[in-house]
Amino acid sequence: MKNKIVINLKKYKTIIFDCDGVILNSNKIKTEGFFETVKEFSFDSAQELTNYHQTNGGISRYKKFDFYIKNIAPKYNLINSDISLEKLLEKYKLFIKEKLIDCEICPYLSSFKLKTNTSNWIVISGSDQNELREVFAIKNISNKFEGGIFGSPDTKEFIIEREISKNNIKFPALFIGDSKYDYKAATDYNIDFLFMTCWTDLKEWEKFVNDYDINFITNLGQIA
């Protein structure tokens, strides 16, 4: 499949980035975190949660663990286990935090910033907002995103609509993501979308970008 890289970066007033799989090579960390958080209750239920997570990339951990409690745990007779949303979120956070601090940053981030120096950069992620800001500060990349770093528990749609209303997202705008949810959130608000493939955990991403005729790149270094 041939990459489609026909993009005039200079026209964009705003560039929105997903985090996991775009800025940070963290998708595998998140997947492992979901499995490890619930495997003590049931190996099979942990595998089902992992599958749900990968199928629904970009959706917050709040919604995924809520889905586990309401839809997966009862199937395995785990409704009487010591499972609560608060405990699952805390266990997950403890598992992934140190790994996120150590994970790889997109090596083309600085050079891409130079190519888009007239654009306002914003992060809109399914990751926890406070955790995201802390990790970015430790990794010393917060200052690249002058438009702000935003995440859950707010949904991507809520954040996009809010930032448009505040004139923080100006058009034309571009969203760079690696999930079906990123694509939907962007197109629902008439934001151009670019799919990044190198770290995505969407198993059939080739079919997805082909079916919807989506521009895609392997990494940010491919855009001239």
mmCIF file of C-alpha atoms in Angstrom:
data_model
loop_
_atom_site.group_PDB
_atom_site.id
_atom_site.type_symbol
_atom_site.label_atom_id
_atom_site.label_comp_id
_atom_site.label_asym_id
_atom_site.label_seq_id
_atom_site.Cartn_x
_atom_site.Cartn_y
_atom_site.Cartn_z
ATOM 1 C CA MET A 1 0.000 0.000 0.000
ATOM 2 C CA LYS A 2 1.420 3.341 -1.029
ATOM 3 C CA ASN A 3 1.504 6.132 1.510
ATOM 4 C CA LYS A 4 -0.531 9.228 0.731
ATOM 5 C CA ILE A 5 1.463 12.295 1.729
ATOM 6 C CA VAL A 6 -0.146 15.190 -0.119
ATOM 7 C CA ILE A 7 -0.344 17.773 2.654
ATOM 8 C CA ASN A 8 0.257 21.506 2.713
ATOM 9 C CA LEU A 9 1.307 21.930 6.334
ATOM 10 C CA LYS A 10 1.596 25.701 6.080
ATOM 11 C CA LYS A 11 -2.165 26.114 5.683
ATOM 12 C CA TYR A 12 -2.995 24.701 9.126
ATOM 13 C CA LYS A 13 -3.550 27.152 11.953
ATOM 14 C CA THR A 14 -3.943 24.326 14.473
ATOM 15 C CA ILE A 15 -2.393 20.868 14.663
ATOM 16 C CA ILE A 16 -3.943 18.424 17.137
ATOM 17 C CA PHE A 17 -2.056 15.349 18.303
ATOM 18 C CA ASP A 18 -3.202 12.189 19.945
ATOM 19 C CA CYS A 19 -0.601 10.997 22.464
ATOM 20 C CA ASP A 20 -0.367 7.201 22.620
ATOM 21 C CA GLY A 21 1.033 5.871 19.360
ATOM 22 C CA VAL A 22 1.720 9.350 17.985
ATOM 23 C CA ILE A 23 3.813 11.367 20.433
ATOM 24 C CA LEU A 24 4.783 8.466 22.683
ATOM 25 C CA ASN A 25 5.427 4.822 21.812
ATOM 26 C CA SER A 26 3.081 3.834 24.601
ATOM 27 C CA ASN A 27 0.324 1.693 23.093
ATOM 28 C CA LYS A 28 1.930 -1.572 24.178
ATOM 29 C CA ILE A 29 2.384 -0.187 27.687
ATOM 30 C CA LYS A 30 -1.293 0.727 27.909
ATOM 31 C CA THR A 31 -2.381 -2.670 26.557
ATOM 32 C CA GLU A 32 -0.200 -4.481 29.064
ATOM 33 C CA GLY A 33 -1.554 -2.239 31.813
ATOM 34 C CA PHE A 34 -5.172 -3.188 31.150
ATOM 35 C CA PHE A 35 -4.322 -6.891 31.192
ATOM 36 C CA GLU A 36 -2.212 -6.724 34.350
ATOM 37 C CA THR A 37 -4.791 -4.641 36.216
ATOM 38 C CA VAL A 38 -7.546 -7.267 36.037
ATOM 39 C CA LYS A 39 -5.755 -10.582 35.492
ATOM 40 C CA GLU A 40 -5.987 -11.433 39.204
ATOM 41 C CA PHE A 41 -9.753 -11.672 38.788
ATOM 42 C CA SER A 42 -9.717 -13.828 35.661
ATOM 43 C CA PHE A 43 -7.207 -14.440 32.876
ATOM 44 C CA ASP A 44 -9.983 -14.733 30.290
ATOM 45 C CA SER A 45 -11.675 -11.541 31.425
ATOM 46 C CA ALA A 46 -8.303 -9.771 31.253
ATOM 47 C CA GLN A 47 -7.849 -10.954 27.671
ATOM 48 C CA GLU A 48 -11.335 -9.758 26.781
ATOM 49 C CA LEU A 49 -10.631 -6.335 28.274
ATOM 50 C CA THR A 50 -7.387 -6.180 26.305
ATOM 51 C CA ASN A 51 -9.258 -6.956 23.087
ATOM 52 C CA TYR A 52 -11.867 -4.315 23.893
ATOM 53 C CA HIS A 53 -9.126 -1.777 24.583
ATOM 54 C CA GLN A 54 -7.373 -2.429 21.273
ATOM 55 C CA THR A 55 -10.613 -2.321 19.301
ATOM 56 C CA ASN A 56 -11.556 0.990 20.934
ATOM 57 C CA GLY A 57 -8.280 2.867 20.805
ATOM 58 C CA GLY A 58 -8.378 6.471 21.968
ATOM 59 C CA ILE A 59 -11.257 6.007 24.404
ATOM 60 C CA SER A 60 -10.403 6.830 28.016
ATOM 61 C CA ARG A 61 -9.479 4.273 30.661
ATOM 62 C CA TYR A 62 -12.498 5.459 32.659
ATOM 63 C CA LYS A 63 -14.888 4.170 30.015
ATOM 64 C CA LYS A 64 -12.910 0.971 29.413
ATOM 65 C CA PHE A 65 -12.816 -0.056 33.060
ATOM 66 C CA ASP A 66 -16.464 0.911 33.431
ATOM 67 C CA PHE A 67 -17.204 -1.384 30.484
ATOM 68 C CA TYR A 68 -15.208 -4.148 32.188
ATOM 69 C CA ILE A 69 -17.191 -3.816 35.408
ATOM 70 C CA LYS A 70 -20.598 -3.659 33.710
ATOM 71 C CA ASN A 71 -20.166 -5.982 30.737
ATOM 72 C CA ILE A 72 -17.149 -8.273 31.108
ATOM 73 C CA ALA A 73 -16.890 -9.091 34.824
ATOM 74 C CA PRO A 74 -20.492 -10.393 35.090
ATOM 75 C CA LYS A 75 -19.834 -12.878 32.275
ATOM 76 C CA TYR A 76 -17.160 -14.487 34.437
ATOM 77 C CA ASN A 77 -19.181 -14.315 37.680
ATOM 78 C CA LEU A 78 -16.867 -11.664 39.082
ATOM 79 C CA ILE A 79 -19.598 -9.356 40.349
ATOM 80 C CA ASN A 80 -18.805 -10.280 43.946
ATOM 81 C CA SER A 81 -15.068 -9.770 43.552
ATOM 82 C CA ASP A 82 -13.358 -6.740 45.044
ATOM 83 C CA ILE A 83 -13.733 -4.689 41.860
ATOM 84 C CA SER A 84 -14.411 -0.969 41.807
ATOM 85 C CA LEU A 85 -13.684 1.697 39.227
ATOM 86 C CA GLU A 86 -11.542 3.655 41.685
ATOM 87 C CA LYS A 87 -9.380 0.646 42.577
ATOM 88 C CA LEU A 88 -8.902 -0.390 38.965
ATOM 89 C CA LEU A 89 -7.922 3.138 37.922
ATOM 90 C CA GLU A 90 -5.402 3.448 40.749
ATOM 91 C CA LYS A 91 -3.838 0.045 40.056
ATOM 92 C CA TYR A 92 -3.589 0.835 36.352
ATOM 93 C CA LYS A 93 -2.026 4.223 37.042
ATOM 94 C CA LEU A 94 0.632 2.739 39.304
ATOM 95 C CA PHE A 95 1.495 0.100 36.715
ATOM 96 C CA ILE A 96 1.963 2.421 33.735
ATOM 97 C CA LYS A 97 3.370 5.604 35.273
ATOM 98 C CA GLU A 98 7.036 4.659 35.465
ATOM 99 C CA LYS A 99 6.879 2.919 32.076
ATOM 100 C CA LEU A 100 5.441 6.042 30.454
ATOM 101 C CA ILE A 101 8.264 8.168 31.831
ATOM 102 C CA ASP A 102 10.786 5.813 30.228
ATOM 103 C CA CYS A 103 9.007 5.243 26.900
ATOM 104 C CA GLU A 104 10.198 6.508 23.525
ATOM 105 C CA ILE A 105 9.251 9.950 22.228
ATOM 106 C CA CYS A 106 8.581 10.450 18.529
ATOM 107 C CA PRO A 107 12.080 11.255 17.202
ATOM 108 C CA TYR A 108 10.709 13.665 14.591
ATOM 109 C CA LEU A 109 8.797 15.895 16.983
ATOM 110 C CA SER A 110 11.330 18.766 17.017
ATOM 111 C CA SER A 111 11.886 18.796 13.254
ATOM 112 C CA PHE A 112 8.121 18.673 12.666
ATOM 113 C CA LYS A 113 7.732 21.639 15.005
ATOM 114 C CA LEU A 114 10.084 23.637 12.795
ATOM 115 C CA LYS A 115 8.029 22.751 9.706
ATOM 116 C CA THR A 116 4.813 23.912 11.406
ATOM 117 C CA ASN A 117 6.108 26.844 13.435
ATOM 118 C CA THR A 118 3.105 29.011 12.568
ATOM 119 C CA SER A 119 0.607 26.410 13.823
ATOM 120 C CA ASN A 120 -0.840 26.140 17.305
ATOM 121 C CA TRP A 121 -0.036 22.663 18.706
ATOM 122 C CA ILE A 122 -2.549 20.923 20.982
ATOM 123 C CA VAL A 123 -2.671 17.459 22.547
ATOM 124 C CA ILE A 124 -6.110 15.828 22.792
ATOM 125 C CA SER A 125 -5.739 12.349 24.222
ATOM 126 C CA GLY A 126 -7.709 9.579 25.855
ATOM 127 C CA SER A 127 -4.992 9.428 28.518
ATOM 128 C CA ASP A 128 -5.599 10.910 31.947
ATOM 129 C CA GLN A 129 -5.016 14.653 31.683
ATOM 130 C CA ASN A 130 -3.077 15.133 34.933
ATOM 131 C CA GLU A 131 -0.895 12.101 34.253
ATOM 132 C CA LEU A 132 -0.257 13.286 30.707
ATOM 133 C CA ARG A 133 0.852 16.740 31.809
ATOM 134 C CA GLU A 134 3.145 15.262 34.448
ATOM 135 C CA VAL A 135 4.792 12.856 31.991
ATOM 136 C CA PHE A 136 5.243 15.572 29.352
ATOM 137 C CA ALA A 137 6.836 17.866 31.933
ATOM 138 C CA ILE A 138 9.275 15.160 33.024
ATOM 139 C CA LYS A 139 10.131 14.441 29.391
ATOM 140 C CA ASN A 140 10.565 18.184 28.765
ATOM 141 C CA ILE A 141 8.198 18.375 25.800
ATOM 142 C CA SER A 142 5.330 20.359 27.349
ATOM 143 C CA ASN A 143 6.487 23.644 25.819
ATOM 144 C CA LYS A 144 5.956 22.331 22.285
ATOM 145 C CA PHE A 145 2.197 22.275 22.860
ATOM 146 C CA GLU A 146 1.400 25.925 23.437
ATOM 147 C CA GLY A 147 -2.301 25.295 22.803
ATOM 148 C CA GLY A 148 -2.551 22.972 25.781
ATOM 149 C CA ILE A 149 -2.381 19.314 26.824
ATOM 150 C CA PHE A 150 -5.824 17.814 27.354
ATOM 151 C CA GLY A 151 -7.135 14.371 28.228
ATOM 152 C CA SER A 152 -9.638 12.288 30.141
ATOM 153 C CA PRO A 153 -11.934 12.116 31.966
ATOM 154 C CA ASP A 154 -13.248 14.603 29.349
ATOM 155 C CA THR A 155 -13.966 12.978 25.987
ATOM 156 C CA LYS A 156 -12.147 14.061 22.847
ATOM 157 C CA GLU A 157 -15.380 15.424 21.398
ATOM 158 C CA PHE A 158 -16.006 17.526 24.504
ATOM 159 C CA ILE A 159 -12.442 18.890 24.444
ATOM 160 C CA ILE A 160 -12.564 19.695 20.727
ATOM 161 C CA GLU A 161 -15.898 21.485 21.017
ATOM 162 C CA ARG A 162 -14.729 23.425 24.069
ATOM 163 C CA GLU A 163 -11.455 24.506 22.479
ATOM 164 C CA ILE A 164 -13.214 25.545 19.271
ATOM 165 C CA SER A 165 -15.603 27.700 21.307
ATOM 166 C CA LYS A 166 -12.599 29.292 23.057
ATOM 167 C CA ASN A 167 -10.972 29.961 19.664
ATOM 168 C CA ASN A 168 -8.008 27.829 20.727
ATOM 169 C CA ILE A 169 -8.679 25.517 17.783
ATOM 170 C CA LYS A 170 -8.642 27.659 14.656
ATOM 171 C CA PHE A 171 -9.389 26.446 11.168
ATOM 172 C CA PRO A 172 -8.103 24.938 9.020
ATOM 173 C CA ALA A 173 -6.988 22.345 11.542
ATOM 174 C CA LEU A 174 -5.298 18.943 11.300
ATOM 175 C CA PHE A 175 -5.636 16.000 13.711
ATOM 176 C CA ILE A 176 -2.829 13.388 13.743
ATOM 177 C CA GLY A 177 -3.968 10.140 15.346
ATOM 178 C CA ASP A 178 -3.743 6.363 15.204
ATOM 179 C CA SER A 179 -7.237 5.063 15.945
ATOM 180 C CA LYS A 180 -10.748 4.919 14.532
ATOM 181 C CA TYR A 181 -11.917 7.113 17.391
ATOM 182 C CA ASP A 182 -9.375 9.810 16.499
ATOM 183 C CA TYR A 183 -10.683 9.806 12.923
ATOM 184 C CA LYS A 184 -14.302 10.076 14.037
ATOM 185 C CA ALA A 185 -13.586 12.843 16.544
ATOM 186 C CA ALA A 186 -11.752 14.849 13.888
ATOM 187 C CA THR A 187 -14.215 14.417 11.041
ATOM 188 C CA ASP A 188 -17.230 15.123 13.265
ATOM 189 C CA TYR A 189 -15.835 18.647 13.636
ATOM 190 C CA ASN A 190 -14.610 19.121 10.053
ATOM 191 C CA ILE A 191 -10.965 18.741 11.068
ATOM 192 C CA ASP A 192 -8.605 17.166 8.526
ATOM 193 C CA PHE A 193 -7.186 13.841 9.657
ATOM 194 C CA LEU A 194 -3.870 12.064 9.183
ATOM 195 C CA PHE A 195 -3.365 8.480 10.375
ATOM 196 C CA MET A 196 0.088 7.575 11.763
ATOM 197 C CA THR A 197 0.893 3.889 11.445
ATOM 198 C CA CYS A 198 4.264 3.155 13.057
ATOM 199 C CA TRP A 199 3.012 2.600 16.619
ATOM 200 C CA THR A 200 -0.709 2.015 16.111
ATOM 201 C CA ASP A 201 -2.250 -1.064 17.702
ATOM 202 C CA LEU A 202 -5.237 -1.048 15.345
ATOM 203 C CA LYS A 203 -4.827 -4.541 13.909
ATOM 204 C CA GLU A 204 -6.416 -3.873 10.519
ATOM 205 C CA TRP A 205 -5.325 -0.284 10.009
ATOM 206 C CA GLU A 206 -4.551 -0.882 6.311
ATOM 207 C CA LYS A 207 -8.152 -1.859 5.629
ATOM 208 C CA PHE A 208 -9.424 1.059 7.699
ATOM 209 C CA VAL A 209 -7.448 3.758 5.871
ATOM 210 C CA ASN A 210 -8.268 2.175 2.510
ATOM 211 C CA ASP A 211 -12.003 1.876 3.217
ATOM 212 C CA TYR A 212 -12.272 5.520 4.271
ATOM 213 C CA ASP A 213 -9.624 6.900 1.895
ATOM 214 C CA ILE A 214 -7.611 8.364 4.766
ATOM 215 C CA ASN A 215 -4.245 10.032 4.312
ATOM 216 C CA PHE A 216 -1.618 8.141 6.291
ATOM 217 C CA ILE A 217 2.082 8.220 7.142
ATOM 218 C CA THR A 218 4.433 5.858 8.921
ATOM 219 C CA ASN A 219 5.867 8.675 11.051
ATOM 220 C CA LEU A 220 6.108 12.469 11.193
ATOM 221 C CA GLY A 221 9.449 12.395 9.400
ATOM 222 C CA GLN A 222 7.731 11.468 6.132
ATOM 223 C CA ILE A 223 5.973 14.790 5.662
ATOM 224 C CA ALA A 224 7.975 17.130 3.474
#
